[in-house]
Coordinates of C-alpha atoms in Angstrom, one line a residue:
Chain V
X421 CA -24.8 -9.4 -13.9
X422 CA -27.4 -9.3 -11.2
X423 CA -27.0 -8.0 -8.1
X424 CA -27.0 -11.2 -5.8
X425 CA -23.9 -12.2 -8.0
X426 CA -22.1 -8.9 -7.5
X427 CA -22.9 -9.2 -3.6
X428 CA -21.5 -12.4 -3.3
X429 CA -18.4 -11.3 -5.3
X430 CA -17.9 -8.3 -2.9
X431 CA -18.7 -10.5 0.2
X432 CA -15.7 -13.4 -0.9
X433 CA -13.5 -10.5 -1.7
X434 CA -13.5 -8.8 1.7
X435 CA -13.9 -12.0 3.8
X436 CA -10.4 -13.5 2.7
X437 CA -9.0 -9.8 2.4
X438 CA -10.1 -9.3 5.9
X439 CA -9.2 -12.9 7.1
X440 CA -5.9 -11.7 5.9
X441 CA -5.1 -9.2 7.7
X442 CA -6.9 -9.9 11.0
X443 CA -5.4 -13.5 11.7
X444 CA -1.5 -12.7 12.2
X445 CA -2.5 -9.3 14.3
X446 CA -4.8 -11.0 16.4
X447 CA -3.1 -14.1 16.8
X448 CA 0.7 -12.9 17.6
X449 CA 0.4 -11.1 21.0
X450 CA 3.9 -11.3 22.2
X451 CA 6.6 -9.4 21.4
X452 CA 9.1 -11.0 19.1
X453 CA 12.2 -11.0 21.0
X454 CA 14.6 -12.2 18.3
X455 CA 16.9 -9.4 16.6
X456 CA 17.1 -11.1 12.8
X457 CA 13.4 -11.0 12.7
X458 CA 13.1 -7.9 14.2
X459 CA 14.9 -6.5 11.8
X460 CA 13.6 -8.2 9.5
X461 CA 10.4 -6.9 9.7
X462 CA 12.2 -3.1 9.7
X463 CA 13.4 -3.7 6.1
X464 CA 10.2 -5.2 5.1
X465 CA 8.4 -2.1 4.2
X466 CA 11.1 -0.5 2.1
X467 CA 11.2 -4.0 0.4
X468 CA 7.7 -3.6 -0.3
X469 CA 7.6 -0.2 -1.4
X470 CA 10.1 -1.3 -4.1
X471 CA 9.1 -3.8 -5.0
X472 CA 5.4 -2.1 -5.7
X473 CA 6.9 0.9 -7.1
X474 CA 9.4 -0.3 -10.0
X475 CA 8.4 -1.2 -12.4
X476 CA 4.6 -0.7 -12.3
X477 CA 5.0 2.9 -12.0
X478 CA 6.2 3.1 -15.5
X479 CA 2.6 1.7 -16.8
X480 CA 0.6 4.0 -14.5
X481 CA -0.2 6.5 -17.2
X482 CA -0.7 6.8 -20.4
X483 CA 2.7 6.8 -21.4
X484 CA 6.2 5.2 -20.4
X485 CA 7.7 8.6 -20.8
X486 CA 5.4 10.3 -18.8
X487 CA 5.6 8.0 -16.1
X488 CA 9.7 8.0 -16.4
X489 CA 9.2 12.1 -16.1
X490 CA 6.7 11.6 -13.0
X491 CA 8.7 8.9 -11.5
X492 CA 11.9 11.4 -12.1
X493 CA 9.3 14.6 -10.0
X494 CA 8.8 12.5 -7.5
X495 CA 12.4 11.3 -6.5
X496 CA 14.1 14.4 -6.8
X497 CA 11.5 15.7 -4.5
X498 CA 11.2 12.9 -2.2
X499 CA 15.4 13.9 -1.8
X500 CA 14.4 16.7 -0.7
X501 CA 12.6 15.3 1.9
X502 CA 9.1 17.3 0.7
X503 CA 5.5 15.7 2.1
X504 CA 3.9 12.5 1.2
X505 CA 1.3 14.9 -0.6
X506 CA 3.5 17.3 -1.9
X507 CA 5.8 14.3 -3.8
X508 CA 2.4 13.1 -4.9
X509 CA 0.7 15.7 -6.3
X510 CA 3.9 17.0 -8.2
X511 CA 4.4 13.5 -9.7
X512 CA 0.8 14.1 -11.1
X513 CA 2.0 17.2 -12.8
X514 CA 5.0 16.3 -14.1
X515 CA 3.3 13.4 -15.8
X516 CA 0.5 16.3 -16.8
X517 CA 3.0 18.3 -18.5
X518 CA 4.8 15.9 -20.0
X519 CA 2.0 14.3 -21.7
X520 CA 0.8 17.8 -22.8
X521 CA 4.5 18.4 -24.3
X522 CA 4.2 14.9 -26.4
X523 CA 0.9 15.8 -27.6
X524 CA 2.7 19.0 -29.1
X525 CA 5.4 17.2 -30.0
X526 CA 3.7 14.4 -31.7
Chain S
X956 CA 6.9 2.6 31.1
X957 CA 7.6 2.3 27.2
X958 CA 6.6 5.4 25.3
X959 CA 4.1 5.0 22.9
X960 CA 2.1 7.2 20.4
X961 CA -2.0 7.0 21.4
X962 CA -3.2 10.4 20.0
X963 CA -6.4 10.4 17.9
X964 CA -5.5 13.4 16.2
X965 CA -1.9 12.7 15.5
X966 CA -3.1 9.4 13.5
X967 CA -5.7 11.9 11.4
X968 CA -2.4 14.7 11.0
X969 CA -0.2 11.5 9.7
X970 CA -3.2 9.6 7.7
X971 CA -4.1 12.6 5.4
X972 CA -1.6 12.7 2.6
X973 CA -2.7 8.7 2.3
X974 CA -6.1 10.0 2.1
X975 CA -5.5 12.6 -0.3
X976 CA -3.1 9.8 -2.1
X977 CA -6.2 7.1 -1.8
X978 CA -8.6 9.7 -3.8
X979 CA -7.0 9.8 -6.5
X980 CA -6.6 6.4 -6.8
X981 CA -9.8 4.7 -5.6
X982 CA -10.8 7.8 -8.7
X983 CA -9.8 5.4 -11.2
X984 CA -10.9 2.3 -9.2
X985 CA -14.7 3.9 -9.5
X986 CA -14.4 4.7 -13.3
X987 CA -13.1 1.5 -14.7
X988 CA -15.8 -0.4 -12.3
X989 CA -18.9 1.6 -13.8
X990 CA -17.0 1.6 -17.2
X991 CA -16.8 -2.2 -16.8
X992 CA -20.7 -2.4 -16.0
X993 CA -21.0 -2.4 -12.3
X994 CA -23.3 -0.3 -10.7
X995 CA -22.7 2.8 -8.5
X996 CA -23.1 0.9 -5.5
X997 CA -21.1 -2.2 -5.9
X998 CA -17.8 0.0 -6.6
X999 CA -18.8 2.3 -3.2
X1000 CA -19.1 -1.2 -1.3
X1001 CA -16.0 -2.8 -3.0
X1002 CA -13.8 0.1 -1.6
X1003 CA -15.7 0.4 2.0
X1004 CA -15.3 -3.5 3.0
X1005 CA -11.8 -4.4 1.0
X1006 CA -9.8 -1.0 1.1
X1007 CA -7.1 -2.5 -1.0
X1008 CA -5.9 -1.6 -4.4
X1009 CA -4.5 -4.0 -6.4
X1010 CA -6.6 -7.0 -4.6
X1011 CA -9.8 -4.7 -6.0
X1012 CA -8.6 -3.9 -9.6
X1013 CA -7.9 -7.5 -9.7
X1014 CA -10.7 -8.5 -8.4
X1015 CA -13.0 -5.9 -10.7
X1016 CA -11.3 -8.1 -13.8
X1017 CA -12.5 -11.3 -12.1
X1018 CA -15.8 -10.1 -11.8
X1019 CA -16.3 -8.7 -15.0
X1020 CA -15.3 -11.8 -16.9
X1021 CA -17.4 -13.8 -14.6
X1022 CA -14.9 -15.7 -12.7
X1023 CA -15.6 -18.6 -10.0
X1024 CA -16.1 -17.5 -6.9
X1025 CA -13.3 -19.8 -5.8
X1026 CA -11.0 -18.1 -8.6
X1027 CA -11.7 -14.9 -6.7
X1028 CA -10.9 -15.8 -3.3
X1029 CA -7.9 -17.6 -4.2
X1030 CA -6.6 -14.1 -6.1
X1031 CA -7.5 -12.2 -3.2
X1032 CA -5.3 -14.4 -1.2
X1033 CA -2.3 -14.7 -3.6
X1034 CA -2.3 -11.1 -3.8
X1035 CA -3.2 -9.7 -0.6
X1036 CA -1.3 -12.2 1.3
X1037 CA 1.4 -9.5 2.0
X1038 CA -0.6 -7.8 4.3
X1039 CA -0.3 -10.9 6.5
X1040 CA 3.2 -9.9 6.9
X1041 CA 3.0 -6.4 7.5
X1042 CA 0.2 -7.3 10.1
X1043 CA 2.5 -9.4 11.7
X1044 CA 5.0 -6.1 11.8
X1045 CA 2.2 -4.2 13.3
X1046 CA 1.9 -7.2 16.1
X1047 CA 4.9 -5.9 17.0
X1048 CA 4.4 -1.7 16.7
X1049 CA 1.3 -2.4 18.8
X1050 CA 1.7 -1.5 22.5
X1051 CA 1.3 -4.0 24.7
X1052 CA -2.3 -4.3 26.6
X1053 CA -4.4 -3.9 23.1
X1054 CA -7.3 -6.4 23.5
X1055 CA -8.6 -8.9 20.9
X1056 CA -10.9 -6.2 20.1
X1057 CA -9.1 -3.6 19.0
X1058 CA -6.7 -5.8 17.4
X1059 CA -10.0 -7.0 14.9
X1060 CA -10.8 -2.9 14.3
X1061 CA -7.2 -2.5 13.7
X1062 CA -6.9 -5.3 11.2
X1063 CA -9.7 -3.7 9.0
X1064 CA -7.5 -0.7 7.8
X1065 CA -4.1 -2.5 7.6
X1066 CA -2.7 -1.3 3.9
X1067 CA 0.6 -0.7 2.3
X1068 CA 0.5 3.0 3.1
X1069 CA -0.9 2.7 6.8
X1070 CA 1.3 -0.1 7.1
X1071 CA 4.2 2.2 6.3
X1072 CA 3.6 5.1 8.1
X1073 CA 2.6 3.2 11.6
X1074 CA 5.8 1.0 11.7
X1075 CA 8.1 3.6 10.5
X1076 CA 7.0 5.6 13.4
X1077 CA 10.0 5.3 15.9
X1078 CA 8.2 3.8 19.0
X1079 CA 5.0 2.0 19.3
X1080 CA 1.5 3.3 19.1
X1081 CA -1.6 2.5 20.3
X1082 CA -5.2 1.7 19.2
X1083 CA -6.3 5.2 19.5
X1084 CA -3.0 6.5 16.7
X1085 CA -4.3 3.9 14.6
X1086 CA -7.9 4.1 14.2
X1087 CA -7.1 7.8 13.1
X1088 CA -4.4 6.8 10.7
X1089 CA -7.0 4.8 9.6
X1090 CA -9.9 7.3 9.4
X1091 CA -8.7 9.6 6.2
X1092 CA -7.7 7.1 4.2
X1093 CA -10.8 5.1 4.6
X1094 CA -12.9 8.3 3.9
X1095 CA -10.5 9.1 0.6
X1096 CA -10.7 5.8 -0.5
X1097 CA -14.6 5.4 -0.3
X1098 CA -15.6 8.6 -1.6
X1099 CA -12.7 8.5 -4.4
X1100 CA -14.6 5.3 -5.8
X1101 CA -17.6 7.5 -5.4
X1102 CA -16.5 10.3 -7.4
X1103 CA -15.3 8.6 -9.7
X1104 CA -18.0 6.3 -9.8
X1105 CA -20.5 8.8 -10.8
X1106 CA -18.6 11.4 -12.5
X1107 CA -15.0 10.2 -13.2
X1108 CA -16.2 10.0 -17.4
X1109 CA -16.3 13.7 -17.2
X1110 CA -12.5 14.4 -16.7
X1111 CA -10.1 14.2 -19.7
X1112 CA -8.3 11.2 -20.0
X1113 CA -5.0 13.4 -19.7
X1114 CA -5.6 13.9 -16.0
X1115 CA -7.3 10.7 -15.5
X1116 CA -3.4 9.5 -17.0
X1117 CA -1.5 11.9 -14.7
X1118 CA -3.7 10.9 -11.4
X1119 CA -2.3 7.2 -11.9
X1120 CA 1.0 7.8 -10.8
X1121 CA -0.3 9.1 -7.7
X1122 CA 0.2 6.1 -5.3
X1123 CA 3.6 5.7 -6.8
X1124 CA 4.8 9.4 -5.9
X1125 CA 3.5 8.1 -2.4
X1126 CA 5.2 5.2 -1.8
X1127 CA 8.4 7.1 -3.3
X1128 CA 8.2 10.1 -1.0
X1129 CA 8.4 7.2 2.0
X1130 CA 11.5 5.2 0.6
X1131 CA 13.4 7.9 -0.3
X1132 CA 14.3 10.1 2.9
X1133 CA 15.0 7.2 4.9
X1134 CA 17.4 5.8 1.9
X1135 CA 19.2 8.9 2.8
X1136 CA 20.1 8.0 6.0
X1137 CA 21.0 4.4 5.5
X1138 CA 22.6 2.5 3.4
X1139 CA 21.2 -0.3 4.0
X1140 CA 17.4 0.4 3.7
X1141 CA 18.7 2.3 -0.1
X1142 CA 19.9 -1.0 -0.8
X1143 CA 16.8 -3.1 0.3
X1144 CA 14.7 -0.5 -1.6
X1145 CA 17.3 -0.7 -5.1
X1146 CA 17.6 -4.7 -4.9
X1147 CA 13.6 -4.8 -4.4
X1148 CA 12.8 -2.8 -7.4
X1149 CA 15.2 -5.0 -9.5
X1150 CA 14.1 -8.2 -8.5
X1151 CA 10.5 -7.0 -9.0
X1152 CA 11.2 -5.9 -12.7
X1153 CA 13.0 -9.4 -13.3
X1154 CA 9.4 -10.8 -12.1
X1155 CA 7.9 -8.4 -14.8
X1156 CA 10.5 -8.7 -17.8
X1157 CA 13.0 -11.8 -17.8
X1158 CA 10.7 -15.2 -19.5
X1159 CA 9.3 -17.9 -17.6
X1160 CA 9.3 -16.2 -13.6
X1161 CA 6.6 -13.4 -15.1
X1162 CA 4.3 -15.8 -15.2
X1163 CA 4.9 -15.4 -11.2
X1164 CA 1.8 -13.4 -10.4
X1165 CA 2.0 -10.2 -9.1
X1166 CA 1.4 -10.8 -5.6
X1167 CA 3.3 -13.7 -5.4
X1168 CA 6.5 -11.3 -6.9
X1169 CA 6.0 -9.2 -4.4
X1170 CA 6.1 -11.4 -1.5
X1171 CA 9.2 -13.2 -2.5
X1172 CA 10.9 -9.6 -2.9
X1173 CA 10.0 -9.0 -0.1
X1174 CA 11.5 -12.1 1.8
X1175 CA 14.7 -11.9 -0.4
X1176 CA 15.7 -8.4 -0.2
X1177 CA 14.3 -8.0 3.8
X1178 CA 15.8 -11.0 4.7
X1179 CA 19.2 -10.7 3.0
X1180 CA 19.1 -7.0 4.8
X1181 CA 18.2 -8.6 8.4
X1182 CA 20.8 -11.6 7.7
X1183 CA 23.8 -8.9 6.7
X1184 CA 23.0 -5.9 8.4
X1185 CA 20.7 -6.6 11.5
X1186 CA 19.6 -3.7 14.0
X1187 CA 21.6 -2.9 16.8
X1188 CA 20.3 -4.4 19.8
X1189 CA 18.5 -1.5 21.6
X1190 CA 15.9 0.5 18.6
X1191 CA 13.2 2.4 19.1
X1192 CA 13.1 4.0 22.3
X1193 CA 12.2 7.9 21.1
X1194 CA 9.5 9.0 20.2
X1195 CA 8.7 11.3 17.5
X1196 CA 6.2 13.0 15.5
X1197 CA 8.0 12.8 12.0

């Protein structure tokens, strides 16, 4: 591939990604007064979030069962109410060990 | 006057697990682009002007089997149209007075993580909050790509496997606490994650791509929430530093 191809690539990628993003914030000014969308858009990112989470996190690694064991980390400690990067790095760990256990196993 | 959050350095304190988070991931992003055949630089300058994850692994696959250009806009917008809505929920964590200006620097770094933390925050913030919430992860997820860009082969694929889960631990350390507290946002978060899998597993809607999933989740479960269990009138007054 030569490089004007991969630079026009990049370019259409960040134009619509930024076209995205910049239209709504830009655009919408006032303050939405009504309460269903309001509160709409206060469930929206715990929507999101699980909707991204389950079930791609279970093909995040090399392994279903690892994932399952990370994903497992990561609630339990999120319970707890630890860090963002505390949740995140144990998950990692978890998923570490577990795979190191099935290579044993296996 | 309505309280607001406008420190610089608060937005760095809140946007560095995302940044540590982003390393990780953009760490993959640069290995499979330079596996794939890109060079060095075209994976640096993917991350620095998209900062997005799926809409850049997708968009990697695109590239590498030599997609149309219109093909790659169009899966750009399918699956990135859901920060359209969560920049329409900033619209509204944005104090008010922030210019045109500010709103286009803003825009830049709106992802599902800075997305999260800003309009979880419990009053609004300003420009200033944001461009440091911004700052970390923009750093992380430029010089992850880098790293893993130029070195990422080196590491064994066992940790290369474990660092993948590492958004996911993210976005489950910011569903969970608040599940705690209401029943309602545990439900939104439950109902999401099982409508999403019936995108992935039950025949005929998982041909529904990803994006698309995601965004009718989102309305569904968000909407159903709003319709059954809308906020009390007055909400977000305090201020804290959560």
């Amino acid at each position: 591939m030569d490089n004007a191809r991969i630079l026009i690539y990049i370019i259409v990628m960040a134009v619509v990604t930024y076209l995205i993003r910049m239209l709504p914030l830009t655009l919408i000014k006032k303050k939405i007064k009504n309460r269903y969308i309001l509160s709409f858009l206060y469930y929206m990112p715990y929507a999101v979030l699980g909707a991204m989470t389950f079930p791609a996190i279970l093909f995040s690694t090399s392994s279903v069962i690892s994932a399952a064991v990370g994903m497992a980390a990561a609630v339990i400690l999120a319970y707890m109410k630890k860090s963002l990067i505390t949740v995140a790095v144990a998950s990692c760990l978890a998923v570490y060990v577990a795979e190191a256990i099935m290579q044993v196993i296996y | 006057m309505e309280k607001s959050e406008n420190r610089f350095i608060c937005g760095l304190r809140d946007g560095i697990p995302i940044g540590l988070g982003y390393v990780s991931v953009s760490f993959t992003f640069g290995i499979m682009a330079v596996m794939g055949g890109l060079p060095v630089w075209a994976a640096l300058l993917i991350s620095m002007t998209n900062l997005t994850s799926a809409g850049q692994f997708a968009g990697l696959n695109l590239m590498l089997a030599g997609g149309s250009y219109f093909e790659v806009a169009a899966t750009q917008l399918v699956i990135n149209m859901r920060y359209a809505l969560m920049s329409v929920s900033v619209s509204q964590k944005l104090r008010d007075g922030v210019g045109v200006l500010n709103r286009m620097g803003i825009a830049y770094g709106i992802t599902d993580e800075i997305f999260a933390v800003a309009t979880t925050k419990l009053c609004s913030v300003g420009p200033r909050y944001m461009y440091g919430l911004i700052s970390v992860p923009y750093i992380g997820w430029s010089l992850g790509t880098l790293l893993g860009a130029v070195s990422g082969m080196i590491l064994p694929e066992s940790v290369r496997s474990a660092m993948g889960i590492a958004i996911y631990g993210m976005f489950i350390a910011i569903v969970v606490p608040p599940s705690r507290e209401s029943r309602t946002v545990f439900a939104v978060v439950i109902s999401a994650m099982l409508l999403s899998s019936a995108f992935y597993w039950v025949p005929v809607v998982n041909h529904v791509s990803s994006g698309f999933a995601i965004i009718i989740c989102t309305f569904l479960c968000a909407g159903a929430a709003a319709f059954f269990a809308p906020l009390p009138k007055e909400e977000g007054e305090a201020c804290t530093n959560g």
